[in-house]
Amino acid sequence: MELWKGRFQKALDPKTNDFNSSISVDSRMYKEDIEGSIAHATMLGEAGIIEKSESEKICAGLEQIKADIASGALLIDPNAEDIHTFVEGELTARIGDAGKRLHTARSRNDQVALDVRLTLRKECASLIEQIKELLHVLCDQAEEYADTVMPGYTHLQRAQPITFGHHLLAYAEMFLRDIGRLEDAVKRMDVCPLGSGALAGTTYPLDRDLSAKLLGFSQVSRNSLDGVADRDFCAEIAAAISLAMVHLSRFSEEVILWCSWEFKFIELDDAFSTGSSIMPQKKNPDITELIRGKSGRVFGDLMTLLTMMKGLPLAYNKDMQEDKEAVFDAVDTLRLCLTPFIPMLKTMRVLKENMRSAAARGFINATDCADYLVAAKGLPFRDAYKITGQLVAICIERGLTLETLPLEEYKKVCEAFDDGVYTAINLEKCVNDRKVRGGPAPENVRAAAKEVRALLG
Ligand code: ARG
C-alpha cells in the first residue's frame, strides 16, 4: 500500500522501496505496534473522536491481526514500507472503512517513538533478568570458593593474596551497576509520546493520559517536538549495554588467561569449549573470545546512534529509522553473549591447587611481611617496606621464597625479626586477616554474596 497515493502519480521505484523500507528490522515490533494502536483507538473512542463501535471494530481487528501474525497465519509483507504501514493496511483490508479511522490524530512519527519505547521496555526487563541469573551463579561460585586462595594482580603481576570468591564478586559489582543503568534508562524512557503527532501535536481533543495509562506509562511527553525527535533512550540503553559488554569482555579475557597452560586456574567444560582442526591437543575458549570480539560491534551500535542523532534538526528525520537496527543489535548481542556465558561459568572446573601454588610464588605476602615489622616491631612502614624489598631480592637470588628463607637471613637484614614472621606471612592468614570492609577474607566473601543476593530480590 502506498500511504501517500493522493499526492503522487507513480509508485516508488522497487529498489528504492527496498532501500527506504524498515520492515526487515521493525517487524519484530509488531506486537508493540498493535498494542499501541489498540490503546490509541480505545482512547479515540472514549474521547468521542471516533464512534465507540468503530473503535471496538478496530481493536477486534487488531487483536486478530496480532494473533494471526503470532500463529503464522498472516505473513508480514517484506515489501511493506514499515510495520506501521503494514498493520494499518491489513486492518483496512480486513474491516474496511473503520480501519481508515485508526490513524486519526496520530503520525507514524509518534507511533514509532512509542513502539521503540514499548519494545525496549520489554527487552530491558528480559536483559535484567538474564543478568540476575548471571549474578546468582556468581554468588553460588563465590560461596563455594570463598576460601580458595589465589594471587591478586596489578599490571598482570602477582601482587597480594585474595580469594577466588572475592575475584568473582568484583564482577558481581559490575553487573549490579549494569542492572542499575538499565533500570535508570527505563525510568527515563517511561514517557508516552502519543499525541505529539507528526511534530506539532494535534487539534483533536485527545485524552493523552488515557493512552499513557493503557500502555503502562507514568507520564506523557511535555513537548511535541521532543516527543518525536528524542532518541536519547536508545543511546542510553546502548551505552548501558556497552558497559555490560566491557564487563563481559574483561571477564572473558580473564577466563581465557585462566584456561591457558601458563595459568591453568580453571578448566571449562567440554560443552563450552572447542577444538582445533589440526592440533589434536587443543581445547580453546572460543566462547569467551567471541564475546570479547562482539563487544566491538556493540560499541559500534552506540557510535551509530550518537553520530546519527548529532546533526539532526528538529523534529523527525528519516535518519532516525537507523535507530532500531543499532539498538536492537546491542540488545541481541548482549543476550546472545550471556546465553552461553552463564552455563559456561556454572560448569567450569576450578583448579584450586594451581591457584594456591601460583599464590605461593611471586612474593604476594611481601606487603604482609612489611606490615608485620610495623605491627609487631613498631617500624615505620617506609623502613619496613625497604627491608622487605631487600629480603625479596635475596630470595630471588637464592631461588627461595619468604616462607623458606631462614630466620638468620631475616635477622641479617633486620635484627628485629623473630619466628613470628612465618606466621605473619602465611598466605591463609594473610587472606583471613584482610577482613576490612570490602576485603577478600572468606567471611567477607560469604557476607558479600549474601548482600548481593538480597539486592537481586
Ligand atoms: N519507519 C520509520 C522509522 O522507523 C517510521 C516513521 C516514518 N515517518 C516518516 N515520516 N517517514 O523511523
Short mmCIF file of C-alpha atoms and ligand atoms in Angstrom, two decimals:
data_model
loop_
_atom_site.label_atom_id
_atom_site.label_comp_id
_atom_site.label_asym_id
_atom_site.label_seq_id
_atom_site.Cartn_x
_atom_site.Cartn_y
_atom_site.Cartn_z
CA MET A 1 0.00 0.00 0.00
CA GLU A 2 1.24 3.47 -0.74
CA LEU A 3 0.19 5.80 2.02
CA TRP A 4 0.71 8.98 0.01
CA LYS A 5 -1.14 7.85 -3.14
CA GLY A 6 -3.09 11.12 -3.49
CA ARG A 7 -0.08 13.38 -3.93
CA PHE A 8 1.94 11.08 -6.19
CA GLN A 9 1.39 9.76 -9.68
CA LYS A 10 3.86 6.92 -9.58
CA ALA A 11 4.73 4.13 -7.20
CA LEU A 12 8.15 4.15 -5.61
CA ASP A 13 10.90 2.57 -7.69
CA PRO A 14 11.20 -1.04 -6.36
CA LYS A 15 14.89 -0.90 -5.42
CA THR A 16 14.34 2.48 -3.81
CA ASN A 17 11.45 0.95 -1.92
CA ASP A 18 13.81 -1.70 -0.57
CA PHE A 19 16.23 1.00 0.43
CA ASN A 20 13.55 3.07 2.12
CA SER A 21 11.83 0.19 3.90
CA SER A 22 12.49 -0.68 7.53
CA ILE A 23 10.24 -3.73 7.64
CA SER A 24 13.10 -6.22 7.99
CA VAL A 25 14.06 -4.56 11.27
CA ASP A 26 10.79 -3.21 12.66
CA SER A 27 8.59 -6.25 12.07
CA ARG A 28 9.91 -7.52 15.41
CA MET A 29 7.82 -4.71 16.96
CA TYR A 30 4.54 -5.95 15.53
CA LYS A 31 3.04 -6.76 18.94
CA GLU A 32 4.01 -3.41 20.41
CA ASP A 33 2.78 -1.60 17.29
CA ILE A 34 -0.58 -3.31 17.57
CA GLU A 35 -0.83 -2.79 21.32
CA GLY A 36 -0.07 0.91 20.79
CA SER A 37 -2.74 1.12 18.11
CA ILE A 38 -5.29 -0.60 20.34
CA ALA A 39 -4.63 1.94 23.08
CA HIS A 40 -4.87 4.82 20.61
CA ALA A 41 -8.13 3.51 19.09
CA THR A 42 -9.61 2.91 22.55
CA MET A 43 -8.76 6.47 23.55
CA LEU A 44 -10.22 7.86 20.30
CA GLY A 45 -13.47 6.02 21.11
CA GLU A 46 -13.54 7.13 24.75
CA ALA A 47 -12.81 10.74 23.85
CA GLY A 48 -15.61 10.71 21.27
CA ILE A 49 -13.23 11.40 18.39
CA ILE A 50 -14.44 8.30 16.58
CA GLU A 51 -17.55 6.21 17.19
CA LYS A 52 -17.28 3.68 20.00
CA SER A 53 -18.49 0.98 17.64
CA GLU A 54 -15.70 1.81 15.21
CA SER A 55 -13.14 1.82 17.95
CA GLU A 56 -14.32 -1.62 19.02
CA LYS A 57 -14.16 -2.91 15.49
CA ILE A 58 -10.62 -1.57 15.11
CA CYS A 59 -9.48 -3.15 18.36
CA ALA A 60 -11.02 -6.53 17.50
CA GLY A 61 -9.41 -6.40 14.04
CA LEU A 62 -6.04 -5.53 15.53
CA GLU A 63 -6.26 -8.36 18.08
CA GLN A 64 -6.99 -10.75 15.25
CA ILE A 65 -4.05 -9.50 13.21
CA LYS A 66 -1.79 -9.89 16.23
CA ALA A 67 -2.96 -13.46 16.75
CA ASP A 68 -2.58 -14.28 13.06
CA ILE A 69 0.96 -12.95 12.88
CA ALA A 70 1.85 -14.87 16.04
CA SER A 71 0.40 -18.13 14.69
CA GLY A 72 2.00 -17.69 11.29
CA ALA A 73 -1.38 -17.45 9.55
CA LEU A 74 -0.51 -13.92 8.45
CA LEU A 75 2.90 -13.27 6.94
CA ILE A 76 4.37 -9.80 7.14
CA ASP A 77 4.86 -8.41 3.63
CA PRO A 78 8.60 -7.85 3.12
CA ASN A 79 7.81 -5.09 0.61
CA ALA A 80 5.83 -3.00 3.07
CA GLU A 81 7.48 0.28 3.99
CA ASP A 82 7.37 -0.47 7.68
CA ILE A 83 5.40 -2.37 10.31
CA HIS A 84 3.06 0.58 10.94
CA THR A 85 2.05 0.76 7.28
CA PHE A 86 1.65 -2.99 7.06
CA VAL A 87 -0.62 -3.32 10.09
CA GLU A 88 -2.81 -0.37 9.10
CA GLY A 89 -3.12 -1.66 5.53
CA GLU A 90 -4.01 -5.14 6.74
CA LEU A 91 -6.58 -3.74 9.16
CA THR A 92 -8.31 -1.74 6.46
CA ALA A 93 -8.27 -4.72 4.13
CA ARG A 94 -9.98 -6.75 6.85
CA ILE A 95 -12.52 -4.35 8.39
CA GLY A 96 -12.96 -1.72 5.69
CA ASP A 97 -13.71 1.94 6.40
CA ALA A 98 -13.36 1.77 10.19
CA GLY A 99 -9.72 0.80 9.67
CA LYS A 100 -9.12 4.10 7.90
CA ARG A 101 -10.01 5.96 11.10
CA LEU A 102 -7.24 4.39 13.21
CA HIS A 103 -4.63 6.94 12.18
CA THR A 104 -6.79 9.91 13.23
CA ALA A 105 -4.71 12.32 15.35
CA ARG A 106 -1.60 10.21 15.00
CA SER A 107 1.52 10.16 12.86
CA ARG A 108 3.98 7.40 12.26
CA ASN A 109 6.42 9.73 13.98
CA ASP A 110 4.77 9.49 17.40
CA GLN A 111 3.80 5.91 16.62
CA VAL A 112 7.36 4.77 16.05
CA ALA A 113 8.62 6.74 19.05
CA LEU A 114 6.07 4.78 21.08
CA ASP A 115 6.79 1.37 19.54
CA VAL A 116 10.52 1.58 20.13
CA ARG A 117 9.91 2.52 23.77
CA LEU A 118 7.48 -0.34 24.30
CA THR A 119 9.89 -2.80 22.69
CA LEU A 120 12.91 -1.62 24.62
CA ARG A 121 10.98 -1.68 27.88
CA LYS A 122 10.40 -5.42 27.40
CA GLU A 123 13.90 -6.07 26.14
CA CYS A 124 15.49 -4.30 29.09
CA ALA A 125 13.33 -6.26 31.54
CA SER A 126 14.45 -9.52 30.00
CA LEU A 127 18.11 -8.46 29.91
CA ILE A 128 17.90 -7.52 33.58
CA GLU A 129 16.51 -10.99 34.36
CA GLN A 130 19.34 -12.59 32.45
CA ILE A 131 21.97 -10.51 34.24
CA LYS A 132 20.35 -11.51 37.54
CA GLU A 133 20.74 -15.14 36.55
CA LEU A 134 24.44 -14.49 35.99
CA LEU A 135 24.65 -12.80 39.38
CA HIS A 136 23.09 -15.81 41.10
CA VAL A 137 25.70 -18.06 39.51
CA LEU A 138 28.45 -15.66 40.60
CA CYS A 139 27.15 -15.71 44.17
CA ASP A 140 26.98 -19.53 44.18
CA GLN A 141 30.54 -19.78 42.92
CA ALA A 142 31.77 -17.07 45.26
CA GLU A 143 30.38 -19.00 48.22
CA GLU A 144 31.88 -22.24 47.01
CA TYR A 145 35.31 -20.66 46.53
CA ALA A 146 35.15 -18.21 49.42
CA ASP A 147 38.39 -19.55 50.89
CA THR A 148 40.19 -20.51 47.71
CA VAL A 149 43.43 -18.54 47.85
CA MET A 150 44.75 -17.11 44.61
CA PRO A 151 47.12 -14.33 43.65
CA GLY A 152 45.54 -10.95 43.04
CA TYR A 153 47.20 -8.98 40.25
CA THR A 154 48.10 -5.47 39.27
CA HIS A 155 49.83 -4.93 35.91
CA LEU A 156 49.23 -8.68 35.48
CA GLN A 157 51.99 -9.18 38.06
CA ARG A 158 51.24 -11.19 41.19
CA ALA A 159 50.50 -8.60 43.84
CA GLN A 160 48.69 -9.67 47.01
CA PRO A 161 46.71 -12.72 48.10
CA ILE A 162 42.95 -12.75 47.52
CA THR A 163 40.28 -15.42 47.26
CA PHE A 164 38.70 -16.63 44.06
CA GLY A 165 35.29 -15.86 45.54
CA HIS A 166 36.34 -12.27 46.07
CA HIS A 167 37.57 -12.01 42.50
CA LEU A 168 34.24 -13.28 41.18
CA LEU A 169 32.28 -10.86 43.32
CA ALA A 170 34.17 -7.96 41.77
CA TYR A 171 32.32 -8.87 38.59
CA ALA A 172 29.08 -9.11 40.54
CA GLU A 173 29.51 -5.43 41.45
CA MET A 174 29.95 -4.51 37.79
CA PHE A 175 26.88 -6.42 36.71
CA LEU A 176 24.83 -4.89 39.53
CA ARG A 177 25.73 -1.47 38.19
CA ASP A 178 24.74 -2.62 34.71
CA ILE A 179 21.31 -3.51 36.03
CA GLY A 180 21.11 -0.10 37.72
CA ARG A 181 21.95 1.68 34.48
CA LEU A 182 19.37 -0.28 32.52
CA GLU A 183 16.75 0.42 35.18
CA ASP A 184 17.63 4.10 35.07
CA ALA A 185 17.30 4.25 31.31
CA VAL A 186 13.93 2.50 31.51
CA LYS A 187 12.75 5.03 34.09
CA ARG A 188 13.66 7.97 31.88
CA MET A 189 12.01 6.25 28.92
CA ASP A 190 8.74 5.99 30.83
CA VAL A 191 7.10 8.82 28.88
CA CYS A 192 4.32 8.30 26.35
CA PRO A 193 4.88 10.26 23.11
CA LEU A 194 1.41 9.57 21.63
CA GLY A 195 -0.29 12.88 20.91
CA SER A 196 2.88 14.51 19.60
CA GLY A 197 1.56 13.78 16.12
CA ALA A 198 3.98 14.41 13.28
CA LEU A 199 5.69 17.18 15.28
CA ALA A 200 3.10 19.78 16.31
CA GLY A 201 0.59 17.83 18.36
CA THR A 202 -2.97 17.81 17.08
CA THR A 203 -6.18 19.81 17.15
CA TYR A 204 -8.24 16.78 18.24
CA PRO A 205 -9.20 16.71 21.92
CA LEU A 206 -7.06 13.69 22.81
CA ASP A 207 -7.03 12.15 26.24
CA ARG A 208 -3.29 11.60 26.33
CA ASP A 209 -3.33 10.43 29.93
CA LEU A 210 -5.67 7.63 29.00
CA SER A 211 -3.43 6.37 26.17
CA ALA A 212 -0.45 6.54 28.51
CA LYS A 213 -2.31 4.69 31.24
CA LEU A 214 -3.48 1.96 28.90
CA LEU A 215 0.12 1.40 27.82
CA GLY A 216 1.56 1.46 31.35
CA PHE A 217 3.41 4.79 31.12
CA SER A 218 3.54 7.01 34.18
CA GLN A 219 3.86 10.28 32.20
CA VAL A 220 3.11 11.86 28.83
CA SER A 221 5.72 13.85 26.92
CA ARG A 222 5.63 17.60 27.59
CA ASN A 223 6.79 18.82 24.21
CA SER A 224 5.54 17.52 20.89
CA LEU A 225 8.78 18.23 19.02
CA ASP A 226 10.85 16.39 21.60
CA GLY A 227 8.21 13.66 21.71
CA VAL A 228 9.03 12.64 18.14
CA ALA A 229 12.66 13.76 17.94
CA ASP A 230 14.05 12.16 21.09
CA ARG A 231 16.13 9.02 20.82
CA ASP A 232 18.16 9.58 23.99
CA PHE A 233 16.69 6.40 25.38
CA CYS A 234 18.20 4.35 22.53
CA ALA A 235 21.63 5.84 23.15
CA GLU A 236 21.31 5.41 26.91
CA ILE A 237 20.38 1.77 26.57
CA ALA A 238 23.16 1.16 24.05
CA ALA A 239 25.57 2.88 26.45
CA ALA A 240 24.41 0.75 29.38
CA ILE A 241 24.74 -2.36 27.24
CA SER A 242 28.17 -1.24 26.03
CA LEU A 243 29.39 -1.10 29.61
CA ALA A 244 27.89 -4.51 30.30
CA MET A 245 29.86 -5.74 27.28
CA VAL A 246 33.02 -4.12 28.66
CA HIS A 247 32.50 -6.13 31.82
CA LEU A 248 31.75 -9.36 29.99
CA SER A 249 34.75 -8.77 27.78
CA ARG A 250 37.13 -8.23 30.70
CA PHE A 251 35.72 -11.30 32.40
CA SER A 252 36.16 -13.25 29.16
CA GLU A 253 39.75 -12.10 28.90
CA GLU A 254 40.43 -13.44 32.38
CA VAL A 255 38.72 -16.74 31.61
CA ILE A 256 40.96 -17.02 28.54
CA LEU A 257 44.05 -16.35 30.65
CA TRP A 258 42.93 -18.73 33.38
CA CYS A 259 42.42 -21.51 30.82
CA SER A 260 45.94 -21.15 29.41
CA TRP A 261 48.68 -23.58 30.40
CA GLU A 262 50.52 -20.56 31.77
CA PHE A 263 47.81 -20.06 34.42
CA LYS A 264 45.69 -23.24 34.44
CA PHE A 265 43.40 -21.86 37.14
CA ILE A 266 40.25 -23.25 35.59
CA GLU A 267 39.14 -25.75 33.02
CA LEU A 268 35.99 -25.18 31.01
CA ASP A 269 33.51 -27.95 30.47
CA ASP A 270 33.80 -29.66 27.08
CA ALA A 271 30.32 -28.42 26.25
CA PHE A 272 31.62 -24.86 26.31
CA SER A 273 34.99 -25.34 24.62
CA THR A 274 36.13 -26.03 21.08
CA GLY A 275 38.93 -28.00 19.50
CA SER A 276 41.28 -27.37 16.61
CA SER A 277 41.03 -28.78 13.10
CA ILE A 278 44.73 -29.64 13.07
CA MET A 279 46.12 -29.66 16.61
CA PRO A 280 44.65 -32.65 18.42
CA GLN A 281 45.65 -31.46 21.87
CA LYS A 282 43.83 -28.13 21.72
CA LYS A 283 40.94 -27.06 23.90
CA ASN A 284 40.08 -23.48 23.11
CA PRO A 285 37.94 -20.96 24.98
CA ASP A 286 36.24 -19.76 21.78
CA ILE A 287 33.04 -18.65 23.53
CA THR A 288 34.87 -16.07 25.59
CA GLU A 289 36.95 -14.89 22.65
CA LEU A 290 33.81 -14.37 20.64
CA ILE A 291 32.25 -12.38 23.49
CA ARG A 292 35.39 -10.26 23.74
CA GLY A 293 35.16 -9.71 19.98
CA LYS A 294 31.46 -8.96 19.95
CA SER A 295 31.90 -6.12 22.41
CA GLY A 296 33.24 -4.14 19.43
CA ARG A 297 30.00 -4.33 17.48
CA VAL A 298 28.03 -3.09 20.47
CA PHE A 299 30.30 -0.06 20.88
CA GLY A 300 29.74 0.43 17.15
CA ASP A 301 25.99 0.43 17.75
CA LEU A 302 26.40 3.17 20.34
CA MET A 303 28.53 5.23 17.93
CA THR A 304 25.93 4.69 15.21
CA LEU A 305 23.23 6.15 17.43
CA LEU A 306 25.22 9.12 18.67
CA THR A 307 26.50 10.01 15.21
CA MET A 308 23.11 9.50 13.62
CA MET A 309 21.49 11.98 16.03
CA LYS A 310 24.12 14.67 16.47
CA GLY A 311 23.34 16.81 13.44
CA LEU A 312 19.59 16.37 13.10
CA PRO A 313 17.39 19.43 13.06
CA LEU A 314 14.10 19.08 14.93
CA ALA A 315 11.92 17.18 14.68
CA TYR A 316 11.69 13.74 13.00
CA ASN A 317 14.13 12.92 10.21
CA LYS A 318 14.34 9.68 8.32
CA ASP A 319 17.90 9.20 9.55
CA MET A 320 16.24 8.12 12.79
CA GLN A 321 14.97 4.95 11.17
CA GLU A 322 18.53 3.69 11.72
CA ASP A 323 17.95 3.72 15.48
CA LYS A 324 16.29 0.33 15.65
CA GLU A 325 18.92 -1.71 13.86
CA ALA A 326 21.59 -0.31 16.16
CA VAL A 327 19.82 -0.54 19.49
CA PHE A 328 18.27 -3.95 18.77
CA ASP A 329 21.66 -5.26 17.73
CA ALA A 330 23.08 -4.09 21.07
CA VAL A 331 20.23 -5.80 22.93
CA ASP A 332 20.51 -9.01 20.91
CA THR A 333 24.28 -9.18 21.20
CA LEU A 334 24.27 -8.86 24.98
CA ARG A 335 21.59 -11.54 25.21
CA LEU A 336 23.49 -13.77 22.80
CA CYS A 337 26.69 -13.42 24.81
CA LEU A 338 25.09 -14.04 28.20
CA THR A 339 23.34 -17.18 26.97
CA PRO A 340 26.46 -19.43 26.80
CA PHE A 341 28.47 -17.41 29.31
CA ILE A 342 26.23 -18.22 32.27
CA PRO A 343 26.25 -22.04 31.97
CA MET A 344 29.93 -21.92 30.99
CA LEU A 345 30.67 -20.27 34.32
CA LYS A 346 28.40 -22.61 36.18
CA THR A 347 30.17 -25.71 34.86
CA MET A 348 33.80 -24.56 34.93
CA ARG A 349 36.22 -26.66 36.98
CA VAL A 350 38.22 -24.55 39.41
CA LEU A 351 41.76 -25.86 39.88
CA LYS A 352 42.30 -24.70 43.46
CA GLU A 353 45.69 -26.34 43.80
CA ASN A 354 47.06 -24.42 40.85
CA MET A 355 45.74 -21.17 42.23
CA ARG A 356 47.29 -21.98 45.58
CA SER A 357 50.70 -22.81 44.09
CA ALA A 358 50.66 -19.67 41.95
CA ALA A 359 49.92 -17.76 45.15
CA ALA A 360 52.96 -19.38 46.80
CA ARG A 361 55.26 -17.90 44.18
CA GLY A 362 55.60 -14.24 43.37
CA PHE A 363 56.11 -12.85 46.89
CA ILE A 364 52.50 -11.79 47.23
CA ASN A 365 52.95 -11.77 51.02
CA ALA A 366 55.71 -9.16 50.87
CA THR A 367 53.33 -6.41 51.98
CA ASP A 368 52.33 -8.62 54.92
CA CYS A 369 55.96 -9.09 55.84
CA ALA A 370 56.40 -5.32 55.94
CA ASP A 371 53.13 -4.96 57.85
CA TYR A 372 54.48 -7.45 60.43
CA LEU A 373 57.51 -5.23 61.08
CA VAL A 374 55.15 -2.30 61.52
CA ALA A 375 52.60 -4.04 63.75
CA ALA A 376 54.82 -6.34 65.82
CA LYS A 377 58.07 -4.36 65.87
CA GLY A 378 56.95 -0.78 65.62
CA LEU A 379 58.97 0.13 62.50
CA PRO A 380 57.76 2.94 60.27
CA PHE A 381 56.13 1.49 57.12
CA ARG A 382 58.68 3.01 54.72
CA ASP A 383 61.59 1.33 56.57
CA ALA A 384 59.71 -1.95 56.74
CA TYR A 385 59.00 -1.69 53.01
CA LYS A 386 62.68 -1.22 52.20
CA ILE A 387 63.81 -4.11 54.42
CA THR A 388 61.26 -6.42 52.81
CA GLY A 389 62.43 -5.35 49.37
CA GLN A 390 65.95 -6.37 50.31
CA LEU A 391 64.68 -9.73 51.55
CA VAL A 392 62.82 -10.32 48.28
CA ALA A 393 66.00 -9.56 46.33
CA ILE A 394 67.89 -12.12 48.44
CA CYS A 395 65.16 -14.72 47.87
CA ILE A 396 65.23 -14.17 44.11
CA GLU A 397 68.99 -14.53 44.07
CA ARG A 398 68.86 -17.81 46.00
CA GLY A 399 65.73 -19.23 44.46
CA LEU A 400 63.86 -19.07 47.79
CA THR A 401 60.52 -17.71 48.96
CA LEU A 402 59.85 -15.58 52.02
CA GLU A 403 58.45 -18.75 53.65
CA THR A 404 61.63 -20.75 53.04
CA LEU A 405 64.17 -18.02 53.80
CA PRO A 406 65.89 -18.97 57.12
CA LEU A 407 65.38 -16.69 60.10
CA GLU A 408 69.11 -15.86 60.31
CA GLU A 409 68.88 -14.34 56.84
CA TYR A 410 65.97 -12.23 58.01
CA LYS A 411 67.96 -11.14 61.02
CA LYS A 412 70.95 -10.17 58.88
CA VAL A 413 68.79 -7.59 57.18
CA CYS A 414 66.91 -6.53 60.29
CA GLU A 415 67.63 -7.65 63.85
CA ALA A 416 64.01 -7.17 64.91
CA PHE A 417 62.72 -10.27 63.06
CA ASP A 418 61.72 -13.35 65.05
CA ASP A 419 59.83 -16.57 64.34
CA GLY A 420 56.54 -14.71 64.29
CA VAL A 421 57.29 -13.56 60.76
CA TYR A 422 56.48 -17.01 59.40
CA THR A 423 53.01 -16.88 60.92
CA ALA A 424 52.54 -13.35 59.64
CA ILE A 425 53.33 -14.27 56.05
CA ASN A 426 51.27 -17.45 55.95
CA LEU A 427 49.05 -16.96 52.90
CA GLU A 428 45.89 -18.26 54.54
CA LYS A 429 46.41 -15.93 57.44
CA CYS A 430 47.18 -13.05 55.08
CA VAL A 431 43.85 -13.58 53.37
CA ASN A 432 41.86 -14.30 56.53
CA ASP A 433 43.13 -11.10 58.13
CA ARG A 434 42.02 -8.94 55.22
CA LYS A 435 38.61 -8.54 56.74
CA VAL A 436 38.36 -4.82 56.32
CA ARG A 437 35.03 -3.98 54.70
CA GLY A 438 35.29 -4.84 51.02
CA GLY A 439 38.28 -7.13 51.62
CA PRO A 440 38.85 -10.69 50.33
CA ALA A 441 38.63 -12.62 53.64
CA PRO A 442 36.42 -15.71 53.32
CA GLU A 443 33.93 -14.42 55.89
CA ASN A 444 33.65 -11.16 53.90
CA VAL A 445 33.09 -13.06 50.68
CA ARG A 446 30.26 -15.07 52.22
CA ALA A 447 28.65 -11.95 53.64
CA ALA A 448 29.07 -10.06 50.35
CA ALA A 449 27.50 -12.89 48.35
CA LYS A 450 24.54 -12.75 50.71
CA GLU A 451 24.24 -9.00 50.29
CA VAL A 452 24.33 -9.29 46.51
CA ARG A 453 21.64 -11.98 46.59
CA ALA A 454 19.46 -9.75 48.76
CA LEU A 455 19.79 -6.97 46.17
CA LEU A 456 18.52 -9.31 43.48
CA GLY A 457 15.18 -9.61 45.27
N1 ARG B 1 9.91 3.53 9.53
C1 ARG B 1 10.01 4.82 10.15
C2 ARG B 1 11.08 4.78 11.26
O1 ARG B 1 11.47 3.72 11.62
C3 ARG B 1 8.71 5.18 10.79
C4 ARG B 1 8.43 6.64 10.81
C5 ARG B 1 8.29 7.15 9.45
N2 ARG B 1 7.94 8.53 9.41
C6 ARG B 1 8.12 9.29 8.33
N3 ARG B 1 7.74 10.48 8.43
N4 ARG B 1 8.68 8.82 7.24
O2 ARG B 1 11.55 5.79 11.73
#
